[in-house]
Coordinates of C-alpha atoms and ligand atoms in Angstrom, one line a residue:
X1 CA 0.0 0.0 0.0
X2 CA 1.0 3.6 -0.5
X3 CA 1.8 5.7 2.3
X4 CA -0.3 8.5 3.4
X5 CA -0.1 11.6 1.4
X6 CA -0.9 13.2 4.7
X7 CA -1.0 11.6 8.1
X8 CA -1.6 13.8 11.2
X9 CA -1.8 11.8 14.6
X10 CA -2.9 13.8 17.9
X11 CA -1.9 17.0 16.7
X12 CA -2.3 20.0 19.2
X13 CA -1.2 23.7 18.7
X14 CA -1.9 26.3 21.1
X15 CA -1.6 30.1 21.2
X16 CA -0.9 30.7 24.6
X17 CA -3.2 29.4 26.7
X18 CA -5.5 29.4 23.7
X19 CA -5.8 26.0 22.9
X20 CA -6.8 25.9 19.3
X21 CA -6.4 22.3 17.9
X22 CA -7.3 20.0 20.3
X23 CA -5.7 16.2 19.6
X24 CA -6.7 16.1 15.5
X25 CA -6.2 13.1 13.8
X26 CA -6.0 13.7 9.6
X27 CA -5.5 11.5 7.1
X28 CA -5.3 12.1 3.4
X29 CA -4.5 9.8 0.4
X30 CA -3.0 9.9 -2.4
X31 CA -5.1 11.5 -5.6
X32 CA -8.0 12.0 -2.9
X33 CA -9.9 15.0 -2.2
X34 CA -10.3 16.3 1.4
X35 CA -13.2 19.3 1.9
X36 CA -12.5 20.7 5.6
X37 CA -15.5 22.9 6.8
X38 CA -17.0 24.1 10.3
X39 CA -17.1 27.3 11.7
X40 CA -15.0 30.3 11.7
X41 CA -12.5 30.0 14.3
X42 CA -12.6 26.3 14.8
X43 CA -8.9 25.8 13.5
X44 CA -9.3 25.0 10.0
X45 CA -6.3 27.2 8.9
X46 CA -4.3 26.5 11.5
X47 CA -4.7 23.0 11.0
X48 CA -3.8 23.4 7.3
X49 CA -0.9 25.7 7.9
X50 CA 0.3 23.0 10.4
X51 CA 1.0 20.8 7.4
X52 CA 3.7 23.0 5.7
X53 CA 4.2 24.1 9.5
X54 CA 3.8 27.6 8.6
X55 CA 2.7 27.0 12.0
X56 CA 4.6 24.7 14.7
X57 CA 3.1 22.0 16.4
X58 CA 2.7 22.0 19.9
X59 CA 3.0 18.3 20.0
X60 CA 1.7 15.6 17.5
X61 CA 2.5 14.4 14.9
X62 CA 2.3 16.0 10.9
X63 CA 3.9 13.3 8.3
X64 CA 3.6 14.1 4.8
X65 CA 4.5 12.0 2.2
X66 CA 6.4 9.8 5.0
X67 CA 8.6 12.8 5.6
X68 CA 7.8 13.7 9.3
X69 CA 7.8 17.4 9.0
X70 CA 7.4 17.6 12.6
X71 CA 10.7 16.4 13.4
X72 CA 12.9 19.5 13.5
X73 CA 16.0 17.5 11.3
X74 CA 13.3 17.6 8.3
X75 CA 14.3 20.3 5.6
X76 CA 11.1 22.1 5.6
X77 CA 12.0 23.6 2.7
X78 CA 12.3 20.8 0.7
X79 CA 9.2 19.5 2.0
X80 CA 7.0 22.2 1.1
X81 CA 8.4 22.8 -2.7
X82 CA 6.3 19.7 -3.0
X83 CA 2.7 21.4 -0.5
X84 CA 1.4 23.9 -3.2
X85 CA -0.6 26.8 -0.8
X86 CA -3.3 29.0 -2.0
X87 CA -5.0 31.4 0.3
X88 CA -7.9 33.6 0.3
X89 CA -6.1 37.0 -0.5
X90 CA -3.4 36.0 -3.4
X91 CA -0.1 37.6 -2.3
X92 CA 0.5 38.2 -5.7
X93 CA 3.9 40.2 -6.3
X94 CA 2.5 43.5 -7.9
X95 CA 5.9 44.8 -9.7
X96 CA 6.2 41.3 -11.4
X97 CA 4.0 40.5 -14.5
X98 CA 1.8 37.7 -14.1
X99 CA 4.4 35.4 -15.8
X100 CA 7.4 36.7 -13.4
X101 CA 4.8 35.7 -10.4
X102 CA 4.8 32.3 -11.4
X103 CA 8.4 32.0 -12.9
X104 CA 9.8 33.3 -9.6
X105 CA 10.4 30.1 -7.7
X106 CA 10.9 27.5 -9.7
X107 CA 13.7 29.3 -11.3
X108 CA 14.9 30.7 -7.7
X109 CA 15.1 27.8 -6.3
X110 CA 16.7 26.1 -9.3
X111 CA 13.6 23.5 -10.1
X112 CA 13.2 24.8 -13.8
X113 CA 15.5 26.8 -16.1
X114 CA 14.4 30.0 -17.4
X115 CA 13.1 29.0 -20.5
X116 CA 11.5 25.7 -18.9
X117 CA 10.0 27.9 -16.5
X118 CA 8.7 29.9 -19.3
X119 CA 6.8 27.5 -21.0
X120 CA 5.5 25.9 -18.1
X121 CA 4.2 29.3 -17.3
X122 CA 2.3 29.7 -20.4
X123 CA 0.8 26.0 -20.1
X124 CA -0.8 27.1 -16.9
X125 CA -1.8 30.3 -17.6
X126 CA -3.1 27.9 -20.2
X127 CA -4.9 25.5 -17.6
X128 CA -5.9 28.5 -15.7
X129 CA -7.9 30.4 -18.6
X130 CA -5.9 33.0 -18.6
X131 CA -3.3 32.3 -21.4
X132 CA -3.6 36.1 -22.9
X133 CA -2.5 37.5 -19.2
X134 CA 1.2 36.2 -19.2
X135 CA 2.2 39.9 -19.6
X136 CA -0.1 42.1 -17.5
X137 CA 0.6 43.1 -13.9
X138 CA -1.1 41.4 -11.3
X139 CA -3.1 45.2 -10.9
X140 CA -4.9 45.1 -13.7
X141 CA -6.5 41.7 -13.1
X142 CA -9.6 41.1 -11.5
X143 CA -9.4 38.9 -7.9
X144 CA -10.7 35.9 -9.7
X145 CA -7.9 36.2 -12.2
X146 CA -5.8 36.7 -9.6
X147 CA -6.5 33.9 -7.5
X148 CA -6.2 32.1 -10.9
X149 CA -2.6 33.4 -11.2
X150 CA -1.7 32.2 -7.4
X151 CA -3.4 28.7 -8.8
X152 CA -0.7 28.5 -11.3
X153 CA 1.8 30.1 -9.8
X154 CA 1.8 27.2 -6.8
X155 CA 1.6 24.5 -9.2
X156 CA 4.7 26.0 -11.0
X157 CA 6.4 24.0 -8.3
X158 CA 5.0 20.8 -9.1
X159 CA 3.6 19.8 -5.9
X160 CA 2.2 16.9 -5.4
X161 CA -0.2 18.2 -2.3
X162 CA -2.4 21.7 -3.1
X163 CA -3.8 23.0 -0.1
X164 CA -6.7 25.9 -0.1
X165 CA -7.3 27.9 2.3
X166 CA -11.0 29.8 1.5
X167 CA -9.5 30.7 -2.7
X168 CA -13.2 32.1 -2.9
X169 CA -13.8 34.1 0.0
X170 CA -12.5 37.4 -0.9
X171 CA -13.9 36.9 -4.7
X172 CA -17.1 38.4 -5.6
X173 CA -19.6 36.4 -6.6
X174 CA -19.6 36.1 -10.5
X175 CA -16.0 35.4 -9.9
X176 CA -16.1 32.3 -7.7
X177 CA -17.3 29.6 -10.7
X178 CA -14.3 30.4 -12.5
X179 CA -12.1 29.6 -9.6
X180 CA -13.8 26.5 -8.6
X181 CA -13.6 25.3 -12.2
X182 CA -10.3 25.5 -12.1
X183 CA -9.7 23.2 -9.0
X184 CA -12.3 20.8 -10.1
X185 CA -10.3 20.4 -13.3
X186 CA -7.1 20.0 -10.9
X187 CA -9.0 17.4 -9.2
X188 CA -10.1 15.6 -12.1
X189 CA -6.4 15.3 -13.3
X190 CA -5.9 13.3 -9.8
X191 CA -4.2 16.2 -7.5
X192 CA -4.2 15.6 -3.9
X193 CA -6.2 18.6 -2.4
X194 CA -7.2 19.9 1.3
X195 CA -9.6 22.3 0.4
X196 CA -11.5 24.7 2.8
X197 CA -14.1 26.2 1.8
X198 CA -18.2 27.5 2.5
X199 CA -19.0 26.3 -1.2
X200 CA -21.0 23.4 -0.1
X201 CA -21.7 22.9 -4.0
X202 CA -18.2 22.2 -4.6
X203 CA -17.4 20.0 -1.9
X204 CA -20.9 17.8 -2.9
X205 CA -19.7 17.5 -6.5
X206 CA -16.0 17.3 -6.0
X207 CA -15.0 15.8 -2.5
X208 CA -13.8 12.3 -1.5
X209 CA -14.7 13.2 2.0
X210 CA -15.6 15.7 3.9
X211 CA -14.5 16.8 7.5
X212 CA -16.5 18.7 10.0
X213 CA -14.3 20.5 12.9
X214 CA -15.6 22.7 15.6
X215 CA -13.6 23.7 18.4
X216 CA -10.5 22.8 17.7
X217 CA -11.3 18.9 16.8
X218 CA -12.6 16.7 14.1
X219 CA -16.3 16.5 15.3
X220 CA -17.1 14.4 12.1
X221 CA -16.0 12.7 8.2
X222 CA -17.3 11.4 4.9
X223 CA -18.8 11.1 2.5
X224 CA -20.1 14.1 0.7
X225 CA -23.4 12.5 0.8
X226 CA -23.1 11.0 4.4
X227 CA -22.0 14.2 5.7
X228 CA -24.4 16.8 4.0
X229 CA -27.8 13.8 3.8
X230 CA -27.4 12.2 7.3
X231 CA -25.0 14.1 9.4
X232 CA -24.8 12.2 12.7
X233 CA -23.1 15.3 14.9
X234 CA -26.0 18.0 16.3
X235 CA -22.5 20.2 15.9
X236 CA -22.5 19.6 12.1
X237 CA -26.0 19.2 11.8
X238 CA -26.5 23.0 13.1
X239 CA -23.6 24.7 11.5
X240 CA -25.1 23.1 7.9
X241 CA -28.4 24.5 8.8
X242 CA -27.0 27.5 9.0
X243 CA -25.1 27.5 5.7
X244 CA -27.1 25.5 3.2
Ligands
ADP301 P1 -10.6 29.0 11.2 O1 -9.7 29.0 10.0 O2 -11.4 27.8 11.3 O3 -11.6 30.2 11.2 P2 -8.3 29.6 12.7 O4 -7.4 28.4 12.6 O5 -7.9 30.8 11.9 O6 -9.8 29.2 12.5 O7 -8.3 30.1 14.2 C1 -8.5 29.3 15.3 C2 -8.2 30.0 16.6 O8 -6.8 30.3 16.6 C3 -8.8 31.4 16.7 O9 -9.2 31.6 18.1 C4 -7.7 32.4 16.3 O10 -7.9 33.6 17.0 C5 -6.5 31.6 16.8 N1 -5.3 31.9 16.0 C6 -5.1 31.6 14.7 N2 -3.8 32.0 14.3 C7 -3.3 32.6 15.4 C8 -2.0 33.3 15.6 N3 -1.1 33.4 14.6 N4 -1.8 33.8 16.8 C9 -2.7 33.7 17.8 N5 -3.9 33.1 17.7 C10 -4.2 32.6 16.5
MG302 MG1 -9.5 30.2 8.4

């Protein structure tokens, strides 16, 4: 069998004395789709930003791809050329063109060659809708071309993992489809994704499973249908009352 993509065992991380993820256990496989919803505040994004430990543990454990990234003699930064991150404001580079953005670190860090760089650039611009934008700056796009650009620009890296932290929050409305497209595309071509997110459409149509947290643990998992049909947990039950 193949290892874990991701494989988080009792994982706490406190704040202080704010104790924000309380023992979470998290398990993703290869190719498979992970939706993580639940309220706002319940840890979601630190539990995904414990994964590329953007955040540090307080104790647990956070293997990916059997690298225990946990372990302080792991070089992080090798580990998370292969996590590709995309949150809900872009951090887009605003004096690069939209091709510089995504060119920047695979050529930095030595992964591509300028010209491979290049044309791996315009294929996703490609993949991302976006092929006529390779020149403009990031100001002159809208946020749903934007986020399309920070799409491409993390998978310029090649990960094997993409991780989504609310890509459709900030968007306005008529700009969300386009976004969601694109994952769904990325998750047809078999990409391992954690995705958070309130789009309760895309994680019925797109999701493997689907993971409930409130209060800093996993309060429930499933199936799309299991989860949104017959959710067991009065905790999920409400907080899908509230956003369906
Ligand atoms: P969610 O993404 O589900 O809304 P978060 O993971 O952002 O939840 O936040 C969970 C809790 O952790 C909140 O109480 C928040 O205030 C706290 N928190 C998150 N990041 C930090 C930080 N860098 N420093 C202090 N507290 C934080
Ligand atoms: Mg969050």
């Amino acid at each position: 069998m193949k290892p874990l993509k991701v494989d988080v065992s009792d994982l706490n991380k406190s704040f202080g004395d704010n104790h924000v993820l309380k023992g979470i256990d998290f398990k993703v496989a290869n190719n498979e789709v992970v939706v993580l919803i639940g309220p706002s505040g319940s840890g979601k994004s630190t539990l995904l930003r414990c994964l590329n430990r953007l955040e540090e543990p307080t104790s647990g454990k956070v293997v990916i791809d059997g690298n225990d990234i946990s372990d302080k003699s792991t070089d992080i930064d090798k580990a998370r050329q292969n996590i590709g991150m995309v949150f809900q404001h872009f951090n887009l580079f605003n004096n690069l063109t939209v091709g510089e953005n995504i060119e920047l670190a695979p050529t930095e860090l030595g992964k591509d060659n300028k010209e491979e760089a290049r044309a791996l650039a315009k294929k996703l611009l490609q993949t991302v809708g976006l092929e006529d934008k390779y020149e403009a700056m990031p100001q002159s796009l809208s946020g749903g071309q934007k986020q399309r650009v920070a799409i491409a620009r993390a998978l310029a890296m090649k990960p094997d993992i993409m991780l989504f932290d609310e890509p459709t929050s900030a968007l306005d409305p008529e700009m969300v489809g386009d976004v969601l497209a694109v994952m769904k595309d990325l998750a047809k071509d078999g990409m391992t994704m954690v995705v958070v997110t309130h789009e309760m459409g895309f994680a019925k149509e797109v999701a493997d499973r689907v993971v409930f947290m409130a209060d800093g643990k996993v309060m429930e998992e499933g199936s799309p249908d299991a989860i949104f049909d017959n959710p067991q947990n009065e905790r999920t039950k409400s907080f899908l009352e509230k956003v369906i």
